[in-house]
Short mmCIF file of C-alpha atoms in Angstrom, two decimals:
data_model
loop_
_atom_site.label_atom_id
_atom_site.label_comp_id
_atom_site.label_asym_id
_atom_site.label_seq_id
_atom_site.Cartn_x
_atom_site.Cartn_y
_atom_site.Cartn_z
CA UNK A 1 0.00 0.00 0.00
CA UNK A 2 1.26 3.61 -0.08
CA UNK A 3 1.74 5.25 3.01
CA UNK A 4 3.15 9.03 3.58
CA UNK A 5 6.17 9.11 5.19
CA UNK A 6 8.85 12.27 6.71
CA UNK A 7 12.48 11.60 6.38
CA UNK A 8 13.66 14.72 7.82
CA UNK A 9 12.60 18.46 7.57
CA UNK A 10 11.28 19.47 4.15
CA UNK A 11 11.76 15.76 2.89
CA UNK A 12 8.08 14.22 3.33
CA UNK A 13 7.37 10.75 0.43
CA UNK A 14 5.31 8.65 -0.03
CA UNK A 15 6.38 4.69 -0.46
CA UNK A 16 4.99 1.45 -0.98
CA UNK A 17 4.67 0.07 2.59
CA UNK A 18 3.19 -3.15 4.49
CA UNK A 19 -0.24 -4.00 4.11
CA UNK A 20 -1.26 -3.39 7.56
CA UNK A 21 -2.81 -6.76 9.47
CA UNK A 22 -4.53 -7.82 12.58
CA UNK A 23 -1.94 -8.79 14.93
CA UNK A 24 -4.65 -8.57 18.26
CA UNK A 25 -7.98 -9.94 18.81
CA UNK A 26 -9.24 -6.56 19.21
CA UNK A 27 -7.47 -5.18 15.82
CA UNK A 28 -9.64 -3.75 13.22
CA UNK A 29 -7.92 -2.66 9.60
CA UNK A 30 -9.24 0.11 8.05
CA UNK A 31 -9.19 1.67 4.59
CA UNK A 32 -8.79 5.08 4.82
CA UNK A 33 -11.12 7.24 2.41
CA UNK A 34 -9.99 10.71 3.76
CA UNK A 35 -7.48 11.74 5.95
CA UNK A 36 -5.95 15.05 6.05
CA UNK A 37 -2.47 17.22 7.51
CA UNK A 38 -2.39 18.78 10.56
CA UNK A 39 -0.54 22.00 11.64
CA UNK A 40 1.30 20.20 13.89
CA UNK A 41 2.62 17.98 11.20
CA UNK A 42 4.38 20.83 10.27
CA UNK A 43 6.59 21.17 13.59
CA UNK A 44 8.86 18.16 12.16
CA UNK A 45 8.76 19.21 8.81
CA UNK A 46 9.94 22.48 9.56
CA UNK A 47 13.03 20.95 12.02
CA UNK A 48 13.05 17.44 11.97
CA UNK A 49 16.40 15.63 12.19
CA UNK A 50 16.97 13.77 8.91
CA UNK A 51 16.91 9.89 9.36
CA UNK A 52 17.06 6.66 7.35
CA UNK A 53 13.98 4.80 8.81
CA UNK A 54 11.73 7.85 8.68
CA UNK A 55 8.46 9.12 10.30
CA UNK A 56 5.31 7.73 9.74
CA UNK A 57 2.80 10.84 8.98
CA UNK A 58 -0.91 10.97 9.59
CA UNK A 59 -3.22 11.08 12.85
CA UNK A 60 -6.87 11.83 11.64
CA UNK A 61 -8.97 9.87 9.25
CA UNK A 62 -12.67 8.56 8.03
CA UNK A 63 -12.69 5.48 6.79
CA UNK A 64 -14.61 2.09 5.83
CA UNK A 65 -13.43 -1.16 8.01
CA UNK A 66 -12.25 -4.35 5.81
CA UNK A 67 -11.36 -6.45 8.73
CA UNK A 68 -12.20 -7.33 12.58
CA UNK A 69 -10.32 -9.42 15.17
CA UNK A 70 -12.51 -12.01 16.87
CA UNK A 71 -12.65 -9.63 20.16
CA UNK A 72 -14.17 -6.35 18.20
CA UNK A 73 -17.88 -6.42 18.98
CA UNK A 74 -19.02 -2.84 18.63
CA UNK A 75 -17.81 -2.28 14.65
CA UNK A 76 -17.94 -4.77 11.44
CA UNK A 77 -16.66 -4.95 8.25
CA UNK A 78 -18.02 -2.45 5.75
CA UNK A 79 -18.89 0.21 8.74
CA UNK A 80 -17.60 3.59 7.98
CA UNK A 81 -16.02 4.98 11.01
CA UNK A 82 -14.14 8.29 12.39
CA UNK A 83 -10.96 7.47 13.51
CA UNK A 84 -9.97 10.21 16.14
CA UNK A 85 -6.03 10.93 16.52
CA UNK A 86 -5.31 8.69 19.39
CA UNK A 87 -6.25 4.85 19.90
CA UNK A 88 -7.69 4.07 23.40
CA UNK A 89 -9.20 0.72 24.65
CA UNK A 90 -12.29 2.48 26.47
CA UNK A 91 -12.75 0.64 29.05
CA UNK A 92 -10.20 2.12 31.79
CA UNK A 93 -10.42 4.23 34.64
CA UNK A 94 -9.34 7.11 32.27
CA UNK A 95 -11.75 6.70 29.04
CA UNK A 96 -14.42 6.13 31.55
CA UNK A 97 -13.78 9.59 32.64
CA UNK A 98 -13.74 10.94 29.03
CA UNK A 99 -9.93 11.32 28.94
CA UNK A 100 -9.14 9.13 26.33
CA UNK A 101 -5.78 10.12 25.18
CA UNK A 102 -4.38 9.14 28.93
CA UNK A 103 -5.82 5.67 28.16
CA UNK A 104 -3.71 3.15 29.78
CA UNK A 105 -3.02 1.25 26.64
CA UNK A 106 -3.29 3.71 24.73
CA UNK A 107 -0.92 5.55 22.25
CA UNK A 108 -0.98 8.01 18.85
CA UNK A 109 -0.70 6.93 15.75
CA UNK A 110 2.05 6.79 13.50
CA UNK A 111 4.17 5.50 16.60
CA UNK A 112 4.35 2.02 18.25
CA UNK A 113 4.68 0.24 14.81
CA UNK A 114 1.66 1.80 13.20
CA UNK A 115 1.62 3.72 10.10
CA UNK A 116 -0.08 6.76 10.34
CA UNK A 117 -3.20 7.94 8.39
CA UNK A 118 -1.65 9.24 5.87
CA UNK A 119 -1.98 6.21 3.67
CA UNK A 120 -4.18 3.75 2.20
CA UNK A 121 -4.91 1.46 4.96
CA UNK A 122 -4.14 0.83 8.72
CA UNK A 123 -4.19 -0.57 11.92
CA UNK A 124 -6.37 0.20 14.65
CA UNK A 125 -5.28 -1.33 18.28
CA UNK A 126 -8.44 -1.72 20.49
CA UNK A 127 -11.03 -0.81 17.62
CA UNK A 128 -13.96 -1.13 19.63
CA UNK A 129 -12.93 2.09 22.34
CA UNK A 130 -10.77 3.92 19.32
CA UNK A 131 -13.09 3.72 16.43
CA UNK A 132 -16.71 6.10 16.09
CA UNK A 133 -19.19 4.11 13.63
CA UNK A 134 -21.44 6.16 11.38
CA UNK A 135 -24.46 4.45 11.01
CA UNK A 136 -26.85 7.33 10.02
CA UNK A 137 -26.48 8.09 5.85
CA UNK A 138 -24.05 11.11 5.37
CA UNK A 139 -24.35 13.47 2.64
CA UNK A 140 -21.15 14.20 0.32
CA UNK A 141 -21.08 17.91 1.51
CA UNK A 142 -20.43 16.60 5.37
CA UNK A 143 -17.48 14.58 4.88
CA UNK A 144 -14.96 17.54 5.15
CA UNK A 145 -17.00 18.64 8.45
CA UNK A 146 -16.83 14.65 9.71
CA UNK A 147 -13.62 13.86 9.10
CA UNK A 148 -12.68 17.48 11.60
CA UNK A 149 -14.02 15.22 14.47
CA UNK A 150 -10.90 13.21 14.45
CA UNK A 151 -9.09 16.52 15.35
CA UNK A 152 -9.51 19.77 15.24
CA UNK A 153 -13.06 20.14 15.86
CA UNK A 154 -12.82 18.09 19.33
CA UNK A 155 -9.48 19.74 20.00
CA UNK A 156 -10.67 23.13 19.53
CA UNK A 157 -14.08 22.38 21.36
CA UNK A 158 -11.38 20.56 24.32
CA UNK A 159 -9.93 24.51 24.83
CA UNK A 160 -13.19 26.02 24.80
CA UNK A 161 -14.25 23.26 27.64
CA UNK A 162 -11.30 23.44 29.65
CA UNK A 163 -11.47 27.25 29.47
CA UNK A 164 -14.70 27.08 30.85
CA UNK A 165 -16.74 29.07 27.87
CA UNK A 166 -20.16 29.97 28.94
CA UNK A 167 -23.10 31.97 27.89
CA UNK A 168 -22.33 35.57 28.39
CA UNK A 169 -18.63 34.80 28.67
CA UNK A 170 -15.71 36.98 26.53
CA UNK A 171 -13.73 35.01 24.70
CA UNK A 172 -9.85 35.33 23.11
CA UNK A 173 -8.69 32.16 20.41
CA UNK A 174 -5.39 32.60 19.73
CA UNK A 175 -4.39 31.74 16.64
CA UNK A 176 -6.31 31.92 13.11
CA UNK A 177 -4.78 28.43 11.72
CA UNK A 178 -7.89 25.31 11.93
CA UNK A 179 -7.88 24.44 15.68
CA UNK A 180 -8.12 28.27 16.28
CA UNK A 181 -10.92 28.23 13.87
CA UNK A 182 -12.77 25.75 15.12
CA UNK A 183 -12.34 26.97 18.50
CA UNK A 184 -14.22 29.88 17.37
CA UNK A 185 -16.79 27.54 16.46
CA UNK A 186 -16.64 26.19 19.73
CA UNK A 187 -16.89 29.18 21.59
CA UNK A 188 -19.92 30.06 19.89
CA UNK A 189 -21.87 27.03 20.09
CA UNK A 190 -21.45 26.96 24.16
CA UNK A 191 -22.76 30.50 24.35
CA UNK A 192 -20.04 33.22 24.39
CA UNK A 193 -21.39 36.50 23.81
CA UNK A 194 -17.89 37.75 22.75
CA UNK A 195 -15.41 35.95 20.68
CA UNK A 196 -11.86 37.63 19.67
CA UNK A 197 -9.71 36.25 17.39
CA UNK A 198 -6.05 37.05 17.55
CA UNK A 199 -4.96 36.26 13.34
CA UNK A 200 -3.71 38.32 10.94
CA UNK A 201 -4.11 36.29 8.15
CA UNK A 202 -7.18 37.94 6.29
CA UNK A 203 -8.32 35.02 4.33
CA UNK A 204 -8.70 33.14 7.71
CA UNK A 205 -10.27 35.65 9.20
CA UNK A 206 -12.44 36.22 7.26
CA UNK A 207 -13.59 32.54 8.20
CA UNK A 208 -13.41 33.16 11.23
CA UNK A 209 -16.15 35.88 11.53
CA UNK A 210 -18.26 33.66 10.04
CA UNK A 211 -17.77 31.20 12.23
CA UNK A 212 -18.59 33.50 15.49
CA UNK A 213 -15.88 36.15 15.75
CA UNK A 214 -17.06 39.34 16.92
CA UNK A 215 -13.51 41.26 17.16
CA UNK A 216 -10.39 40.31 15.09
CA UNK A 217 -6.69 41.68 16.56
CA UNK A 218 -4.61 41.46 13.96
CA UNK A 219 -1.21 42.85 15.92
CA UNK A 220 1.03 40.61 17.93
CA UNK A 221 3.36 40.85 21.40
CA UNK A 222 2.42 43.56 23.47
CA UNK A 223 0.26 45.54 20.74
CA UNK A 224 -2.06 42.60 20.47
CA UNK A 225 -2.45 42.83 24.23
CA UNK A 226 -3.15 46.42 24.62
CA UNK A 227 -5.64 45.94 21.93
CA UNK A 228 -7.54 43.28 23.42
CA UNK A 229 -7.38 44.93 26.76
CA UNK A 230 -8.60 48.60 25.27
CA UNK A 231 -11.83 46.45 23.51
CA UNK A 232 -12.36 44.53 27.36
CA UNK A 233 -11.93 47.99 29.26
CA UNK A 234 -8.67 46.45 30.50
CA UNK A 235 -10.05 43.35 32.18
CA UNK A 236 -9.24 40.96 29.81
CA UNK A 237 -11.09 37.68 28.43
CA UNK A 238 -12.79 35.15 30.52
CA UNK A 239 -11.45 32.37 28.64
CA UNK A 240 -8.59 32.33 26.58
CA UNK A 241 -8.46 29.64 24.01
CA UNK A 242 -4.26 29.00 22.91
CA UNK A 243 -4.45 27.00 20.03
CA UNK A 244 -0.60 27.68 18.77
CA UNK A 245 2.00 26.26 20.91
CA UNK A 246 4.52 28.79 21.35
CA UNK A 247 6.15 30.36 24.10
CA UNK A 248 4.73 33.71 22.45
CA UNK A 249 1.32 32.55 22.47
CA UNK A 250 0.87 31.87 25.97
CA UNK A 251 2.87 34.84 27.19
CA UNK A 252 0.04 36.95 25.48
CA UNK A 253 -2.69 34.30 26.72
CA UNK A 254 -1.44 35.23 30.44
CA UNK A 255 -1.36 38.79 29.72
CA UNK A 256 -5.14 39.01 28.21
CA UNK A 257 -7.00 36.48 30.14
CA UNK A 258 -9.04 38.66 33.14
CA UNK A 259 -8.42 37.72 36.37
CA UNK A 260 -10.09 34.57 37.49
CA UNK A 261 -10.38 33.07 34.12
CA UNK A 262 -9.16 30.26 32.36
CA UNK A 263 -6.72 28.99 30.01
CA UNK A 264 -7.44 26.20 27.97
CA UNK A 265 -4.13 24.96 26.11
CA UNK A 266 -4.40 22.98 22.91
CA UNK A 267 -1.65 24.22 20.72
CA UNK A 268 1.34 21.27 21.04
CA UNK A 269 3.68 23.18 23.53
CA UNK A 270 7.12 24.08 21.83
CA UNK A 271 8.48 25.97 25.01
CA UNK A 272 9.85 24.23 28.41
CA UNK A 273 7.47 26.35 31.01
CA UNK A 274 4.56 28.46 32.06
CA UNK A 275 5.53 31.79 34.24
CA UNK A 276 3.66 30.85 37.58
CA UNK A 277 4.10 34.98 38.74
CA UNK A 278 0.70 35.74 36.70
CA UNK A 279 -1.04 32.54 37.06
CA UNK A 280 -0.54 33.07 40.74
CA UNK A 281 -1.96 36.61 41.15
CA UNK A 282 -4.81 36.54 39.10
CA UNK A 283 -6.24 33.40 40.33
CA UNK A 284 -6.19 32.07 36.93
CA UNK A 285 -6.61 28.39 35.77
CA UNK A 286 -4.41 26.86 32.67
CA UNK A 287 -4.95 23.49 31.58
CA UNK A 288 -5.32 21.13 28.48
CA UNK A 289 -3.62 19.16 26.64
CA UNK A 290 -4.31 16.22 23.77
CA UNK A 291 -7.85 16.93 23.23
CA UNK A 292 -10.06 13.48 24.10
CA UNK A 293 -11.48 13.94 20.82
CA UNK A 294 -13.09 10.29 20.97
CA UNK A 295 -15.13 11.60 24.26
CA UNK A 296 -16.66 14.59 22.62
CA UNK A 297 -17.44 12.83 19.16
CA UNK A 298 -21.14 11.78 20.21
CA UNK A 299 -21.62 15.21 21.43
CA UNK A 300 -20.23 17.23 18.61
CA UNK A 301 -21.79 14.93 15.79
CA UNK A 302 -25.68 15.86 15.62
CA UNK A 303 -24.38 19.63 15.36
CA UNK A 304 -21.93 18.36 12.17
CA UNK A 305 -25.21 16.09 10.63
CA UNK A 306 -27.91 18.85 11.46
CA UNK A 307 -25.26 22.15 9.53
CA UNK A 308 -25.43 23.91 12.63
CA UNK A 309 -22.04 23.93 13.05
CA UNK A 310 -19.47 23.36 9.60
CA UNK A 311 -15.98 22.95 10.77
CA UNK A 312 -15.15 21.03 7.48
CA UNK A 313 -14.96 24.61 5.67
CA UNK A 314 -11.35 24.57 6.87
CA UNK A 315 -10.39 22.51 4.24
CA UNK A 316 -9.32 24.85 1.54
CA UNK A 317 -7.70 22.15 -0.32
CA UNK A 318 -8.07 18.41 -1.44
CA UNK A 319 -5.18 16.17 -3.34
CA UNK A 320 -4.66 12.86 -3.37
CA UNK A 321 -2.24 10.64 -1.12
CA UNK A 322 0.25 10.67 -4.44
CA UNK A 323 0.93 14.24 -3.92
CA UNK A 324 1.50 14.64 -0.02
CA UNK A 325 4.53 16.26 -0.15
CA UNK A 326 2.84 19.20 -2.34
CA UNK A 327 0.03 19.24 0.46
CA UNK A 328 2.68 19.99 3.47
CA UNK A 329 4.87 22.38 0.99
CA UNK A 330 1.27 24.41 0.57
CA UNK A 331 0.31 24.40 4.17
CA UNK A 332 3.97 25.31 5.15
CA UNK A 333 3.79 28.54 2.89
CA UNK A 334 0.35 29.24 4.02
CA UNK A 335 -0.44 28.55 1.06
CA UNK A 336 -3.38 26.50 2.39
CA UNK A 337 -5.25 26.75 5.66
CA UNK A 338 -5.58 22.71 5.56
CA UNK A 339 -5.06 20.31 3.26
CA UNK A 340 -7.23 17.24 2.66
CA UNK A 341 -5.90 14.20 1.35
CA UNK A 342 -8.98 11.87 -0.67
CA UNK A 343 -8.82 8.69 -1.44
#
């Protein structure tokens, strides 16, 4: 099968690999229909460390099951299922709880001997607590907005939550790239009566209005925070929604979120530590992490299938698997907001 592969920064290929097969009773194989490139697929591809086995790419996909192990109970062959970004078994202490990606056996994809998504076919340990079936009939102009579940959808809907977004609530996303829009989205389905974006990337934000924004700060460092403290009369948000991962990002989410609020962190974290001096004296709470996407898939779904919500309008580009390495080149020069791969 071909699979999508990185070999250092800049050098992303795709090669014939293994068919993938069950190795566990409670294995499923699926073939993967759509899958897509994240933006923090472009962290390694931007500094990776070349190597001769490479990377295996790919954590989000929809797809149609070929195969079961004798354990899998809950999912057959021919379902088509959402296959969120990390597998879980769902049936420890922690998926019981909704936190999925601290399963016990559980992992990401792409590591551990899997291939990621970002091919033609894989395996899925513990299919019955990783995979979401789709039973209900799904028009074509959904899929884009589906296939979001496995990722940025729950992710940016896990910052709203953790950032405790309510009705009546101000709200600052941090970054305009597709987990900042969708937690836009997010922010506005739970009720926020304000929603400011920081992005200065027009065409995004654009998107993101639509999606909810009421304010768009386009400046950055300190003249992004005076302008989102002029347009709170200086008390900052209630919930701050940091969906980039720099050290930048949540300097400024520390600086703008009022005192009392939250911080709900979802960007992958390329900095060492959190100041404690602000956290401290303004009372305010920071957490997240790997979004439990699998928890919030139930939740999120009727939204997707009903139009209220249409995450899938990220996607401002589809190519096949062969040309992966043009998809991460065009999302690495912003060239595209996010890039789905079709089958």
């Amino acid at each position: 099968m071909l699979a999508t592969v990185m070999y250092g920064a800049g050098d992303v290929r795709v090669v014939n690999a293994p068919d993938p097969t069950l190795i566990h009773p409670t294995d499923a194989i699926v073939r993967v229909t759509q899958s897509c490139i994240c933006g923090s697929d472009l962290w390694p591809y931007r500094d990776m460390a070349a190597t001769d086995e490479g990377q295996s790419m790919g954590h989000e996909a929809v797809g149609v099951v070929e195969a079961v192990g004798k354990e899998v109970t809950k999912v057959r062959v021919g379902d088509t299922v959402i296959m969120p970004f990390a597998y879980s078994d769902g049936s420890c202490d922690f998926c019981a709880e909704g936190l999925h990606t601290a399963c016990m056996h559980g992992s990401f994809f792409g590591y551990g001997g899997l291939n990621g998504a970002q091919a033609e076919a894989l395996r899925i340990p513990y299919a019955d607590g990783t995979l979401f079936p789709l039973h209900a009939k799904i028009d074509k102009a959904l899929w884009p907005s589906i296939l979001s579940l496995s990722d940025v959808m729950g992710t940016g809907h896990h910052a709203a939550h953790i950032a405790r977004v309510a009705p009546g609530r101000t709200v600052a996303v941090i970054g305009d790239g597709a987990v900042g829009l969708c937690a836009v989205i997010a922010a506005k389905r739970l009720g926020a009566e304000r929603i400011i974006l920081l992005g200065r990337h027009p065409t995004r934000t654009v998107l993101g209005r639509e999606f909810g924004a009421t304010d768009i700060v386009a400046e950055r460092g300190d003249e992004a925070v005076s302008r989102l403290m002029e347009l709170t009369a200086g008390q900052g948000a209630h919930s701050v929604l940091e969906c980039v991962g720099t050290e930048d990002s949540m300097v400024s989410a520390l600086n703008i979120v009022r005192a009392g609020g939250a911080i709900g962190r979802v960007g992958v974290p390329h900095y060492q530590s959190i100041p404690a001096g602000q956290t401290f004296v303004k009372n305010v709470i920071v957490g997240g992490g790997p979004a439990p996407v699998r928890a919030y898939i139930e939740e999120l779904l009727p939204d997707v299938l009903e139009g209220r919500i249409q995450p899938g309008r990220v996607f401002d580009r589809t190519i096949s698997l062969s040309d992966a390495a043009e998809g991460y080149r065009a999302m690495d020069r912003r060239e595209a907001l996010k890039v789905l791969i079709a089958a």
